[in-house]
């Protein structure tokens, strides 16, 4: 059982008690529990407990601030925006708090409020890094304009369906990829460990997601984010550190290669050190074949980037089945910003 689920069960039991007993959990106990959960990587449980502590002791601004930070870390933007709006001095003087508040509003489709917050920050901030912050804000404001344009031109006839519980669980499912044979490859943290699974569509139904047939055993690590070469012969994926279970963006990964053969998949081969730099997060591969070259795009926080996670790429000749890639190249300021760039995808037609 995941820490988050354990927290939810505990919370449910707590509020099933008589009201007087439920209120025995003081703000200090909520804060202590939040600090413990945060140290364990259970940011959702931490955020909820910080928020409940603040509701009991609203003079303690650091409680709602910490709740907001943990919600934001989880990309629960609605909860983050709701918490950030209660953050007063001294935290409100921090430009990053206002920036995160504006971003959270934007991601929650509260575009007018987001624009107001971001434009106010742009006008009022006078720190030494003002030029950098203004570039970031301009990117966010362009995103708001783009979102409004796309929303206005959206094809309302599109039907969005949910694959159901055979694919989705109470944990995280991410990185879906469809293959030519009709299989859905995805990553899931069910059971507290990130793994790659496959499911097959039959009409509107999907088979139960299971480990791919013949997939190699990965010892001592979690693995996710599979990306096939266009010919289907190679699968690039990430093996991630297993120190404290899956912790989302805090989990450091490296890219490996396995090749499809008649009797299954080969033993995973780690890509060279100049791609998988020690101590660096190298993740989310995407593959394209262009003019006799295989391009491997990935997201990494390696040195030489513009922000934290940038999109990089390496190439190799298609004529030889090896991992003799070129040295990684940053895609530059046309693609990479001062923020995080993730989940690259190459559209071969365009």
Short mmCIF file of C-alpha atoms in Angstrom, two decimals:
data_model
loop_
_atom_site.label_atom_id
_atom_site.label_comp_id
_atom_site.label_asym_id
_atom_site.label_seq_id
_atom_site.Cartn_x
_atom_site.Cartn_y
_atom_site.Cartn_z
CA UNK A 1 0.00 0.00 0.00
CA UNK A 2 1.38 3.43 -0.94
CA UNK A 3 2.07 6.08 1.69
CA UNK A 4 -0.53 8.30 0.09
CA UNK A 5 -3.23 5.64 0.30
CA UNK A 6 -2.28 4.91 3.90
CA UNK A 7 -2.63 8.59 4.68
CA UNK A 8 -6.07 8.77 3.05
CA UNK A 9 -7.28 5.73 4.99
CA UNK A 10 -5.96 7.21 8.23
CA UNK A 11 -7.67 10.50 7.45
CA UNK A 12 -10.95 8.75 6.68
CA UNK A 13 -10.80 6.87 9.97
CA UNK A 14 -10.00 10.07 11.80
CA UNK A 15 -13.04 11.90 10.50
CA UNK A 16 -15.27 8.92 11.09
CA UNK A 17 -14.70 9.41 14.83
CA UNK A 18 -16.97 11.65 16.88
CA UNK A 19 -16.31 15.32 16.25
CA UNK A 20 -14.74 15.92 19.67
CA UNK A 21 -12.18 13.16 19.09
CA UNK A 22 -11.37 14.35 15.59
CA UNK A 23 -10.61 17.81 16.88
CA UNK A 24 -8.00 16.42 19.29
CA UNK A 25 -5.39 16.56 16.52
CA UNK A 26 -3.89 19.98 17.20
CA UNK A 27 -2.25 22.23 14.67
CA UNK A 28 1.14 21.24 16.09
CA UNK A 29 0.38 17.54 15.52
CA UNK A 30 -0.77 18.27 11.97
CA UNK A 31 2.47 20.19 11.38
CA UNK A 32 4.59 17.41 12.84
CA UNK A 33 2.81 14.82 10.69
CA UNK A 34 3.25 17.05 7.64
CA UNK A 35 6.98 17.38 8.26
CA UNK A 36 7.30 13.62 8.63
CA UNK A 37 5.35 12.88 5.45
CA UNK A 38 7.31 15.50 3.52
CA UNK A 39 10.60 13.89 4.55
CA UNK A 40 9.24 10.54 3.25
CA UNK A 41 8.34 12.01 -0.12
CA UNK A 42 4.57 11.93 0.53
CA UNK A 43 3.98 15.48 -0.63
CA UNK A 44 0.23 15.11 -0.90
CA UNK A 45 -0.11 14.01 2.72
CA UNK A 46 2.27 16.78 3.75
CA UNK A 47 0.29 19.43 1.87
CA UNK A 48 -3.01 18.31 3.37
CA UNK A 49 -1.63 18.34 6.90
CA UNK A 50 0.05 21.72 6.50
CA UNK A 51 -3.27 23.08 5.24
CA UNK A 52 -5.21 21.56 8.16
CA UNK A 53 -2.64 22.94 10.61
CA UNK A 54 -3.04 26.41 9.09
CA UNK A 55 -6.83 26.20 9.29
CA UNK A 56 -6.42 25.73 13.06
CA UNK A 57 -3.68 28.36 13.41
CA UNK A 58 -4.03 30.93 10.63
CA UNK A 59 -1.48 33.28 12.19
CA UNK A 60 1.20 30.76 11.18
CA UNK A 61 1.71 31.86 7.58
CA UNK A 62 4.48 29.33 6.99
CA UNK A 63 1.91 26.52 7.24
CA UNK A 64 -0.22 27.60 4.27
CA UNK A 65 2.96 28.55 2.42
CA UNK A 66 4.35 25.04 2.86
CA UNK A 67 1.00 23.56 1.85
CA UNK A 68 1.07 25.64 -1.34
CA UNK A 69 4.65 24.60 -2.13
CA UNK A 70 3.83 20.91 -1.77
CA UNK A 71 0.67 21.16 -3.86
CA UNK A 72 2.69 22.99 -6.52
CA UNK A 73 5.38 20.31 -6.43
CA UNK A 74 2.67 17.74 -7.17
CA UNK A 75 1.24 19.92 -9.97
CA UNK A 76 -2.09 20.06 -8.12
CA UNK A 77 -2.48 23.58 -9.45
CA UNK A 78 -5.99 24.23 -8.23
CA UNK A 79 -5.08 23.41 -4.63
CA UNK A 80 -1.79 25.31 -4.99
CA UNK A 81 -3.53 28.46 -6.24
CA UNK A 82 -6.09 28.23 -3.45
CA UNK A 83 -3.26 28.03 -0.90
CA UNK A 84 -0.99 30.68 -2.45
CA UNK A 85 -3.76 33.29 -2.37
CA UNK A 86 -3.57 33.22 1.45
CA UNK A 87 0.20 33.74 1.54
CA UNK A 88 1.07 37.19 2.95
CA UNK A 89 4.34 38.78 3.99
CA UNK A 90 7.15 37.86 4.19
CA UNK A 91 6.61 35.10 1.64
CA UNK A 92 4.66 37.31 -0.75
CA UNK A 93 7.80 39.45 -1.18
CA UNK A 94 9.52 36.49 -2.82
CA UNK A 95 9.14 36.82 -6.60
CA UNK A 96 9.02 33.04 -7.00
CA UNK A 97 5.92 32.83 -4.81
CA UNK A 98 4.06 35.28 -7.03
CA UNK A 99 5.36 33.52 -10.15
CA UNK A 100 4.17 30.15 -8.88
CA UNK A 101 0.81 31.65 -7.91
CA UNK A 102 0.40 33.04 -11.43
CA UNK A 103 1.45 29.76 -13.01
CA UNK A 104 -0.91 27.76 -10.81
CA UNK A 105 -3.82 30.03 -11.81
CA UNK A 106 -2.84 29.67 -15.47
CA UNK A 107 -2.67 25.87 -15.27
CA UNK A 108 -6.10 25.87 -13.61
CA UNK A 109 -7.50 27.84 -16.59
CA UNK A 110 -8.00 30.97 -14.48
CA UNK A 111 -6.43 33.05 -17.23
CA UNK A 112 -7.64 36.51 -16.24
CA UNK A 113 -6.45 36.17 -12.64
CA UNK A 114 -3.18 34.64 -13.84
CA UNK A 115 -2.51 37.53 -16.21
CA UNK A 116 -3.25 40.06 -13.45
CA UNK A 117 -0.84 38.38 -11.01
CA UNK A 118 1.93 37.94 -13.59
CA UNK A 119 1.69 41.45 -15.05
CA UNK A 120 1.74 42.96 -11.54
CA UNK A 121 4.89 40.97 -10.77
CA UNK A 122 6.47 42.06 -14.04
CA UNK A 123 5.88 45.72 -13.22
CA UNK A 124 6.80 45.63 -9.53
CA UNK A 125 9.90 43.41 -9.40
CA UNK A 126 13.20 45.35 -9.31
CA UNK A 127 15.71 42.66 -8.30
CA UNK A 128 19.03 42.05 -10.03
CA UNK A 129 17.56 39.15 -11.98
CA UNK A 130 14.70 41.29 -13.31
CA UNK A 131 15.56 40.63 -16.98
CA UNK A 132 15.48 36.87 -16.44
CA UNK A 133 12.21 37.02 -14.53
CA UNK A 134 10.62 39.17 -17.22
CA UNK A 135 11.58 36.62 -19.87
CA UNK A 136 9.93 33.88 -17.83
CA UNK A 137 6.78 35.98 -17.32
CA UNK A 138 6.59 36.83 -21.03
CA UNK A 139 6.68 33.10 -21.81
CA UNK A 140 3.81 32.50 -19.37
CA UNK A 141 1.77 35.38 -20.85
CA UNK A 142 2.29 34.04 -24.37
CA UNK A 143 1.09 30.69 -23.08
CA UNK A 144 -2.12 32.29 -21.82
CA UNK A 145 -2.72 33.89 -25.22
CA UNK A 146 -2.03 30.59 -26.99
CA UNK A 147 -4.39 28.72 -24.66
CA UNK A 148 -7.18 31.17 -25.43
CA UNK A 149 -6.56 30.83 -29.17
CA UNK A 150 -6.51 27.03 -29.05
CA UNK A 151 -9.61 26.90 -26.86
CA UNK A 152 -11.48 29.05 -29.36
CA UNK A 153 -10.52 26.82 -32.30
CA UNK A 154 -11.00 23.50 -30.51
CA UNK A 155 -12.90 20.76 -32.33
CA UNK A 156 -15.85 20.27 -29.98
CA UNK A 157 -16.81 17.02 -31.70
CA UNK A 158 -13.78 15.24 -30.23
CA UNK A 159 -14.72 12.57 -27.72
CA UNK A 160 -12.41 12.03 -24.76
CA UNK A 161 -12.67 8.55 -23.29
CA UNK A 162 -11.27 6.93 -20.15
CA UNK A 163 -9.68 3.46 -20.65
CA UNK A 164 -11.05 2.33 -17.29
CA UNK A 165 -9.58 0.45 -14.36
CA UNK A 166 -7.91 -2.21 -16.50
CA UNK A 167 -5.37 0.48 -17.45
CA UNK A 168 -5.70 3.17 -14.78
CA UNK A 169 -5.16 2.48 -11.08
CA UNK A 170 -5.14 4.53 -7.89
CA UNK A 171 -1.45 5.22 -8.54
CA UNK A 172 0.17 7.19 -11.38
CA UNK A 173 -0.11 6.14 -15.03
CA UNK A 174 1.97 8.14 -17.53
CA UNK A 175 4.04 8.01 -20.71
CA UNK A 176 1.49 6.27 -23.01
CA UNK A 177 2.67 5.13 -26.46
CA UNK A 178 0.66 3.31 -29.14
CA UNK A 179 2.41 0.79 -31.40
CA UNK A 180 1.50 -0.31 -34.91
CA UNK A 181 0.13 -3.64 -33.65
CA UNK A 182 -2.51 -1.87 -31.55
CA UNK A 183 -0.83 -2.16 -28.15
CA UNK A 184 -0.73 0.61 -25.61
CA UNK A 185 2.59 0.82 -23.77
CA UNK A 186 2.49 2.83 -20.57
CA UNK A 187 4.25 3.35 -17.27
CA UNK A 188 2.59 2.88 -13.89
CA UNK A 189 3.66 3.20 -10.25
CA UNK A 190 1.15 0.63 -9.04
CA UNK A 191 2.62 -1.31 -6.16
CA UNK A 192 4.93 1.60 -5.34
CA UNK A 193 7.37 0.76 -8.15
CA UNK A 194 7.51 2.31 -11.60
CA UNK A 195 7.13 -0.37 -14.30
CA UNK A 196 6.30 -0.59 -18.01
CA UNK A 197 3.03 -2.32 -18.95
CA UNK A 198 1.03 -3.06 -22.10
CA UNK A 199 -2.68 -3.21 -22.82
CA UNK A 200 -4.61 -4.07 -25.99
CA UNK A 201 -7.75 -2.34 -27.20
CA UNK A 202 -10.84 -4.34 -28.10
CA UNK A 203 -13.55 -1.92 -29.25
CA UNK A 204 -13.92 0.56 -26.41
CA UNK A 205 -12.48 -1.81 -23.85
CA UNK A 206 -8.87 -2.47 -22.90
CA UNK A 207 -7.26 -5.61 -21.56
CA UNK A 208 -5.66 -5.59 -18.14
CA UNK A 209 -2.28 -3.85 -18.25
CA UNK A 210 0.48 -6.42 -17.80
CA UNK A 211 4.26 -6.67 -18.10
CA UNK A 212 5.19 -7.08 -21.81
CA UNK A 213 5.86 -10.64 -22.94
CA UNK A 214 9.55 -11.45 -22.89
CA UNK A 215 10.51 -8.12 -21.34
CA UNK A 216 13.88 -8.34 -19.56
CA UNK A 217 14.07 -8.43 -15.78
CA UNK A 218 15.32 -5.12 -14.37
CA UNK A 219 17.23 -5.68 -11.14
CA UNK A 220 17.29 -3.12 -8.33
CA UNK A 221 15.59 -0.27 -10.09
CA UNK A 222 12.38 1.20 -11.35
CA UNK A 223 11.81 1.58 -15.07
CA UNK A 224 9.46 3.71 -17.15
CA UNK A 225 9.00 5.99 -20.18
CA UNK A 226 9.49 3.58 -23.07
CA UNK A 227 10.04 4.99 -26.60
CA UNK A 228 10.24 2.81 -29.71
CA UNK A 229 12.41 3.48 -32.73
CA UNK A 230 10.21 3.98 -35.83
CA UNK A 231 11.07 0.48 -37.10
CA UNK A 232 10.02 -1.05 -33.76
CA UNK A 233 13.33 -2.86 -33.26
CA UNK A 234 14.64 -0.74 -30.41
CA UNK A 235 13.02 0.36 -27.17
CA UNK A 236 14.66 3.15 -25.22
CA UNK A 237 13.49 3.52 -21.64
CA UNK A 238 14.65 4.82 -18.29
CA UNK A 239 15.86 2.94 -15.23
CA UNK A 240 15.51 5.11 -12.16
CA UNK A 241 17.00 5.21 -8.70
CA UNK A 242 15.19 3.17 -6.08
CA UNK A 243 16.34 4.95 -2.91
CA UNK A 244 12.96 5.92 -1.49
CA UNK A 245 10.45 4.53 -3.95
CA UNK A 246 9.01 6.49 -6.84
CA UNK A 247 9.10 10.25 -6.15
CA UNK A 248 8.07 11.68 -9.50
CA UNK A 249 10.29 14.55 -10.62
CA UNK A 250 12.68 13.88 -7.74
CA UNK A 251 13.51 10.41 -9.06
CA UNK A 252 16.80 10.40 -11.02
CA UNK A 253 16.79 8.29 -14.19
CA UNK A 254 19.16 7.08 -16.90
CA UNK A 255 18.37 5.89 -20.44
CA UNK A 256 18.79 2.24 -21.42
CA UNK A 257 18.26 0.31 -24.65
CA UNK A 258 16.71 -3.10 -25.24
CA UNK A 259 16.34 -4.70 -28.69
CA UNK A 260 13.40 -6.80 -29.83
CA UNK A 261 14.30 -10.30 -30.99
CA UNK A 262 12.30 -13.38 -31.96
CA UNK A 263 12.44 -14.80 -28.43
CA UNK A 264 11.85 -11.53 -26.55
CA UNK A 265 13.90 -8.51 -25.55
CA UNK A 266 17.64 -8.31 -24.97
CA UNK A 267 19.28 -7.47 -21.65
CA UNK A 268 19.05 -3.67 -21.12
CA UNK A 269 22.16 -1.80 -22.23
CA UNK A 270 23.01 1.48 -20.51
CA UNK A 271 23.78 4.32 -22.91
CA UNK A 272 27.31 5.78 -22.66
CA UNK A 273 28.47 7.98 -19.78
CA UNK A 274 28.51 11.11 -21.94
CA UNK A 275 24.73 10.70 -22.26
CA UNK A 276 23.98 9.28 -18.81
CA UNK A 277 26.11 11.68 -16.77
CA UNK A 278 26.63 10.47 -13.18
CA UNK A 279 24.26 12.17 -10.75
CA UNK A 280 22.24 13.82 -13.53
CA UNK A 281 18.63 13.13 -14.50
CA UNK A 282 18.48 11.83 -18.09
CA UNK A 283 14.95 10.79 -18.97
CA UNK A 284 11.89 10.78 -21.26
CA UNK A 285 13.43 9.53 -24.53
CA UNK A 286 11.82 10.06 -27.94
CA UNK A 287 13.14 8.59 -31.19
CA UNK A 288 13.03 9.68 -34.84
CA UNK A 289 14.69 8.49 -38.09
CA UNK A 290 15.72 11.30 -40.42
CA UNK A 291 17.99 11.06 -43.50
CA UNK A 292 19.74 7.86 -42.46
CA UNK A 293 20.22 9.02 -38.88
CA UNK A 294 18.53 7.99 -35.66
CA UNK A 295 17.77 10.97 -33.45
CA UNK A 296 17.32 10.33 -29.75
CA UNK A 297 15.71 13.27 -27.95
CA UNK A 298 15.60 13.38 -24.16
CA UNK A 299 15.07 15.67 -21.19
CA UNK A 300 17.99 16.34 -18.86
CA UNK A 301 19.29 18.77 -16.25
CA UNK A 302 22.89 18.29 -17.39
CA UNK A 303 25.28 21.26 -17.45
CA UNK A 304 25.04 23.66 -20.38
CA UNK A 305 21.26 23.98 -20.44
CA UNK A 306 19.15 27.11 -20.10
CA UNK A 307 16.95 26.00 -17.23
CA UNK A 308 16.68 22.95 -15.02
CA UNK A 309 15.38 20.32 -17.48
CA UNK A 310 16.13 21.03 -21.16
CA UNK A 311 15.56 19.04 -24.34
CA UNK A 312 18.75 17.55 -25.79
CA UNK A 313 19.45 15.16 -28.68
CA UNK A 314 22.08 12.74 -29.95
CA UNK A 315 22.34 10.95 -33.31
CA UNK A 316 23.81 7.74 -34.73
CA UNK A 317 24.09 6.13 -38.18
CA UNK A 318 21.24 3.73 -38.96
CA UNK A 319 23.53 1.40 -40.91
CA UNK A 320 25.17 -0.01 -37.75
CA UNK A 321 23.32 -1.53 -34.79
CA UNK A 322 25.25 0.09 -31.95
CA UNK A 323 25.07 2.85 -29.34
CA UNK A 324 27.79 4.98 -30.95
CA UNK A 325 25.92 8.27 -30.58
CA UNK A 326 27.23 11.77 -31.08
CA UNK A 327 27.78 14.02 -28.06
CA UNK A 328 24.50 15.56 -26.75
CA UNK A 329 23.39 18.85 -28.31
CA UNK A 330 21.05 21.30 -26.61
CA UNK A 331 18.10 22.32 -28.78
CA UNK A 332 18.74 25.94 -27.85
CA UNK A 333 16.57 28.96 -26.95
CA UNK A 334 14.01 28.37 -29.70
CA UNK A 335 12.86 25.31 -27.72
CA UNK A 336 14.39 25.53 -24.25
CA UNK A 337 13.40 28.21 -21.76
CA UNK A 338 14.56 29.08 -18.26
CA UNK A 339 11.93 26.65 -16.93
CA UNK A 340 11.56 22.90 -17.44
CA UNK A 341 11.14 21.28 -20.87
CA UNK A 342 9.86 17.69 -20.76
CA UNK A 343 8.16 14.94 -22.83
CA UNK A 344 9.69 15.56 -26.28
CA UNK A 345 7.87 14.19 -29.32
CA UNK A 346 9.03 14.36 -32.95
CA UNK A 347 6.36 14.61 -35.66
CA UNK A 348 7.98 12.94 -38.66
CA UNK A 349 5.41 14.34 -41.11
CA UNK A 350 6.15 17.95 -40.25
#
